[in-house]
């Protein structure tokens, strides 16, 4: 099989990704293992490729948060089956990116209801994704799923990573899934092509810190389990670099000049390649978003 052939199946969802979005586009998915991690109570997350999948287990049904990539659906379903005999009933998308919604259509074919913010459906529709991949249950602000012993709050946040970001809070387990507004694998990513915003990112991260209690476990879109202090460190870096980039924009610098000035040189050892982060920040600040 040619390396590109699995990509054809993903084209509809990849089309919504901003240029430079971190995706191993040419990799074969054959080697990907779906690894379940217990978080607390009835909540797990699945690590595979793409965004961390939240899992809430109930006697009468399982709720997932995000669906990674289409070629992984069988393995994701098998991982869920290793944890519970119950059927998957809902998948909630934290946002529109292909590494979070890629399995939607496959799950829908299994009878799973796809739930997401209005803007996720709008952007999937505008980008020409297949109808089966689109959420059939959408909300403008919040939704709550009350299934068995868990209450799951789905909360739209200000435009941050994209304009369709939701946080998912598992009330009884005290676990908060932040999608890609928060990650532990590197700098943040403000996808201005999908309505993301620097100011909104800072506002949304502050909301996460305010929502979290002392024991709340935070699941990032990418990376490892965290707490509110990790989110605080992450937002502090964004605020710091936002100031640096604003100064350079005030000096009249173009994006290319800002990147060449390496304004995050002292931070890159900790946070990695800054190009995508700086590009999003620049576009957001320069665009008044
Ligand atoms: Zn994303």
Coordinates of C-alpha atoms and ligand atoms in Angstrom, one line a residue:
X1 CA 0.0 0.0 0.0
X2 CA 1.4 3.4 -0.9
X3 CA 2.0 5.7 2.0
X4 CA -0.6 8.2 0.7
X5 CA -3.5 5.8 0.4
X6 CA -4.8 6.1 3.9
X7 CA -4.7 9.8 3.5
X8 CA -7.4 9.8 0.9
X9 CA -9.9 8.6 3.5
X10 CA -8.9 11.5 5.7
X11 CA -9.0 14.3 3.2
X12 CA -12.4 15.6 4.2
X13 CA -11.3 16.2 7.8
X14 CA -7.7 17.2 7.0
X15 CA -9.2 20.0 4.9
X16 CA -10.3 21.8 8.0
X17 CA -6.8 21.8 9.5
X18 CA -4.7 24.9 9.3
X19 CA -1.4 24.6 7.3
X20 CA 1.3 23.4 9.6
X21 CA -1.1 21.6 12.0
X22 CA 0.9 18.8 13.6
X23 CA -0.2 15.6 11.8
X24 CA 1.8 12.7 10.8
X25 CA 0.1 12.7 7.5
X26 CA 2.3 10.3 5.7
X27 CA 2.5 7.7 8.5
X28 CA 0.8 4.4 8.3
X29 CA -1.6 3.9 11.2
X30 CA -0.9 0.2 11.4
X31 CA 1.6 0.7 14.3
X32 CA -0.7 2.8 16.4
X33 CA -1.7 1.2 19.7
X34 CA -4.7 2.5 21.7
X35 CA -3.6 2.6 25.4
X36 CA -6.3 3.2 28.1
X37 CA -5.3 5.1 31.2
X38 CA -7.4 5.4 34.3
X39 CA -8.0 9.0 35.4
X40 CA -10.4 8.7 38.3
X41 CA -13.7 7.1 39.2
X42 CA -15.6 6.2 36.0
X43 CA -13.3 8.3 33.7
X44 CA -10.4 7.0 31.6
X45 CA -8.6 8.4 28.6
X46 CA -7.3 6.7 25.6
X47 CA -3.9 7.5 24.1
X48 CA -3.3 6.7 20.5
X49 CA -2.6 9.1 17.7
X50 CA -4.2 12.5 17.8
X51 CA -6.1 14.0 20.7
X52 CA -6.6 12.2 24.0
X53 CA -9.9 10.5 24.0
X54 CA -11.9 11.0 27.2
X55 CA -14.0 7.9 28.3
X56 CA -16.8 7.9 30.8
X57 CA -18.1 4.4 31.7
X58 CA -21.6 3.9 32.8
X59 CA -23.6 0.6 33.2
X60 CA -26.0 1.6 30.4
X61 CA -23.6 3.4 28.1
X62 CA -20.2 4.9 27.4
X63 CA -19.5 8.5 26.5
X64 CA -16.4 9.4 24.5
X65 CA -14.7 12.8 24.1
X66 CA -13.2 13.0 20.6
X67 CA -12.5 10.3 18.1
X68 CA -8.9 10.6 16.8
X69 CA -8.5 9.3 13.2
X70 CA -10.8 7.1 11.1
X71 CA -8.4 4.2 10.7
X72 CA -8.2 3.8 14.5
X73 CA -12.0 3.4 15.2
X74 CA -11.9 -0.4 15.5
X75 CA -9.0 -0.2 17.9
X76 CA -10.7 2.5 19.9
X77 CA -13.9 0.5 20.1
X78 CA -11.8 -2.6 21.2
X79 CA -10.1 -0.5 23.9
X80 CA -13.5 0.7 25.2
X81 CA -14.8 -2.9 25.1
X82 CA -11.8 -4.0 27.3
X83 CA -13.1 -1.5 29.9
X84 CA -16.9 -2.0 29.7
X85 CA -19.6 -4.2 28.1
X86 CA -21.8 -1.2 27.6
X87 CA -22.2 0.4 24.1
X88 CA -20.7 3.7 23.2
X89 CA -23.7 6.1 23.1
X90 CA -22.2 9.6 22.6
X91 CA -19.0 11.1 21.3
X92 CA -18.5 14.8 22.2
X93 CA -16.0 16.7 20.0
X94 CA -13.9 19.3 21.8
X95 CA -13.3 21.1 18.5
X96 CA -13.1 20.6 14.7
X97 CA -9.6 19.4 14.0
X98 CA -9.2 16.2 12.1
X99 CA -7.2 14.4 14.8
X100 CA -10.2 14.8 17.1
X101 CA -13.1 14.2 14.8
X102 CA -11.6 11.8 12.3
X103 CA -13.5 8.8 13.7
X104 CA -16.9 10.5 13.9
X105 CA -18.4 8.9 10.8
X106 CA -17.3 5.4 11.8
X107 CA -18.7 5.9 15.3
X108 CA -22.0 7.2 13.9
X109 CA -22.2 4.1 11.7
X110 CA -22.1 2.1 15.0
X111 CA -25.0 4.0 16.3
X112 CA -23.1 6.6 18.4
X113 CA -24.6 10.1 18.5
X114 CA -22.0 12.9 17.7
X115 CA -22.3 16.0 19.9
X116 CA -20.4 19.3 19.4
X117 CA -20.7 23.0 19.5
X118 CA -22.7 24.7 16.6
X119 CA -19.5 26.0 15.1
X120 CA -18.0 22.5 14.8
X121 CA -20.9 21.4 12.7
X122 CA -20.7 24.7 10.7
X123 CA -17.0 24.3 9.9
X124 CA -17.3 20.6 9.1
X125 CA -20.1 21.4 6.8
X126 CA -18.3 24.3 5.1
X127 CA -15.2 22.2 4.6
X128 CA -17.2 19.6 2.8
X129 CA -16.8 16.8 5.3
X130 CA -19.1 13.8 4.8
X131 CA -22.5 14.3 6.4
X132 CA -22.1 11.3 8.7
X133 CA -19.0 13.0 10.4
X134 CA -21.0 16.0 11.5
X135 CA -22.6 16.3 14.9
X136 CA -26.3 15.6 15.0
X137 CA -26.8 17.3 18.4
X138 CA -25.3 20.8 18.7
X139 CA -25.5 23.5 21.3
X140 CA -24.7 27.2 21.4
X141 CA -23.5 27.4 25.0
X142 CA -23.7 24.3 27.1
X143 CA -25.1 20.8 27.2
X144 CA -25.3 18.2 30.0
X145 CA -25.3 14.5 29.6
X146 CA -26.6 12.6 32.6
X147 CA -26.0 9.0 32.2
X148 CA -25.9 6.4 35.0
X149 CA -23.7 7.8 37.9
X150 CA -21.9 10.5 35.9
X151 CA -23.0 14.1 35.1
X152 CA -21.1 15.4 32.1
X153 CA -21.1 19.2 31.5
X154 CA -20.2 20.4 28.0
X155 CA -19.2 24.0 28.1
X156 CA -18.4 26.3 25.2
X157 CA -15.5 28.6 26.0
X158 CA -14.4 31.9 24.3
X159 CA -12.8 31.4 20.8
X160 CA -9.4 30.1 21.8
X161 CA -7.7 27.2 19.9
X162 CA -10.7 27.5 17.5
X163 CA -14.1 29.1 17.6
X164 CA -15.8 25.8 18.5
X165 CA -13.9 24.8 21.6
X166 CA -15.7 23.1 24.5
X167 CA -14.5 21.9 27.9
X168 CA -15.9 18.6 29.2
X169 CA -16.3 18.3 32.9
X170 CA -17.1 15.0 34.5
X171 CA -18.7 16.3 37.7
X172 CA -18.7 13.2 39.9
X173 CA -15.2 12.1 39.0
X174 CA -14.0 15.7 39.1
X175 CA -12.1 15.4 35.8
X176 CA -11.9 18.2 33.3
X177 CA -11.0 17.6 29.6
X178 CA -9.8 20.8 28.0
X179 CA -9.3 19.7 24.4
X180 CA -6.5 21.5 22.6
X181 CA -6.9 24.8 24.5
X182 CA -4.4 23.1 26.7
X183 CA -1.6 20.7 25.9
X184 CA 1.5 19.6 27.7
X185 CA 3.5 18.6 24.6
X186 CA 4.5 22.1 23.6
X187 CA 3.4 25.7 23.1
X188 CA -0.3 26.4 22.5
X189 CA -1.8 26.7 19.1
X190 CA -4.1 29.5 18.1
X191 CA -5.7 28.4 14.9
X192 CA -6.9 31.7 13.5
X193 CA -8.0 30.0 10.2
X194 CA -10.6 28.2 12.4
X195 CA -11.6 31.3 14.4
X196 CA -9.0 30.9 17.2
X197 CA -7.9 33.9 19.3
X198 CA -5.0 34.8 21.6
X199 CA -7.1 36.9 23.9
X200 CA -9.8 34.2 23.9
X201 CA -7.2 31.5 24.7
X202 CA -6.0 33.4 27.7
X203 CA -9.6 34.0 28.8
X204 CA -10.5 30.3 28.3
X205 CA -7.4 29.0 30.2
X206 CA -8.3 31.4 33.1
X207 CA -11.8 29.9 33.0
X208 CA -10.3 26.4 33.3
X209 CA -8.2 27.5 36.3
X210 CA -11.3 29.0 37.9
X211 CA -13.4 25.9 37.2
X212 CA -10.8 23.5 38.7
X213 CA -11.0 22.6 42.4
X214 CA -8.0 21.5 44.4
X215 CA -8.3 17.9 43.4
X216 CA -9.5 18.3 39.8
X217 CA -7.6 16.2 37.3
X218 CA -7.1 18.0 34.0
X219 CA -6.9 16.0 30.7
X220 CA -5.1 18.0 28.0
X221 CA -5.8 17.6 24.3
X222 CA -2.3 16.3 23.8
X223 CA 0.0 15.2 26.6
X224 CA -0.3 13.9 30.1
X225 CA -2.7 14.3 33.1
X226 CA -2.3 17.7 34.8
X227 CA -3.7 20.1 37.4
X228 CA -4.6 23.7 37.6
X229 CA -1.0 24.7 38.3
X230 CA 0.1 23.2 35.0
X231 CA -2.6 25.3 33.2
X232 CA -1.4 28.4 35.1
X233 CA 2.2 27.8 33.9
X234 CA 0.9 27.3 30.3
X235 CA -1.1 30.5 30.3
X236 CA 1.7 32.5 31.9
X237 CA 3.9 31.6 28.9
X238 CA 1.2 32.6 26.5
X239 CA 0.7 36.0 28.2
X240 CA 4.5 36.5 28.3
X241 CA 5.0 35.8 24.6
X242 CA 1.9 37.7 23.7
X243 CA 3.5 40.8 25.2
X244 CA 6.8 40.1 23.3
X245 CA 5.0 39.6 19.9
X246 CA 2.9 42.7 20.5
X247 CA 6.0 44.8 21.0
X248 CA 7.5 43.5 17.7
X249 CA 4.2 44.2 15.9
X250 CA 4.3 47.7 17.3
X251 CA 7.7 48.1 15.8
X252 CA 6.2 47.3 12.4
X253 CA 7.6 43.8 12.0
X254 CA 6.0 41.3 9.6
X255 CA 5.4 37.7 10.6
X256 CA 8.6 36.7 8.9
X257 CA 10.6 39.3 10.8
X258 CA 9.0 38.2 14.1
X259 CA 9.9 34.6 13.4
X260 CA 13.5 35.6 12.4
X261 CA 13.8 37.6 15.7
X262 CA 13.3 34.4 17.7
X263 CA 11.5 36.1 20.5
X264 CA 11.0 32.9 22.5
X265 CA 14.7 31.7 22.3
X266 CA 14.9 31.4 26.0
X267 CA 11.7 29.3 26.2
X268 CA 12.1 27.0 23.3
X269 CA 14.1 24.4 25.2
X270 CA 11.2 23.8 27.5
X271 CA 8.3 24.3 25.0
X272 CA 9.8 23.2 21.6
X273 CA 9.4 24.6 18.1
X274 CA 7.6 28.0 18.4
X275 CA 6.8 28.6 14.8
X276 CA 3.2 27.6 14.8
X277 CA 2.5 29.2 18.1
X278 CA 4.1 32.5 17.1
X279 CA 2.3 32.4 13.7
X280 CA -1.1 32.0 15.5
X281 CA -0.2 34.7 18.0
X282 CA 0.9 37.1 15.3
X283 CA -2.2 36.6 13.1
X284 CA -4.5 36.9 16.1
X285 CA -2.8 40.1 17.5
X286 CA -2.3 41.7 14.1
X287 CA -5.8 40.8 13.0
X288 CA -7.3 42.2 16.2
X289 CA -8.7 38.8 17.2
Ligands
LIG1 ZN1 -6.7 20.9 17.7

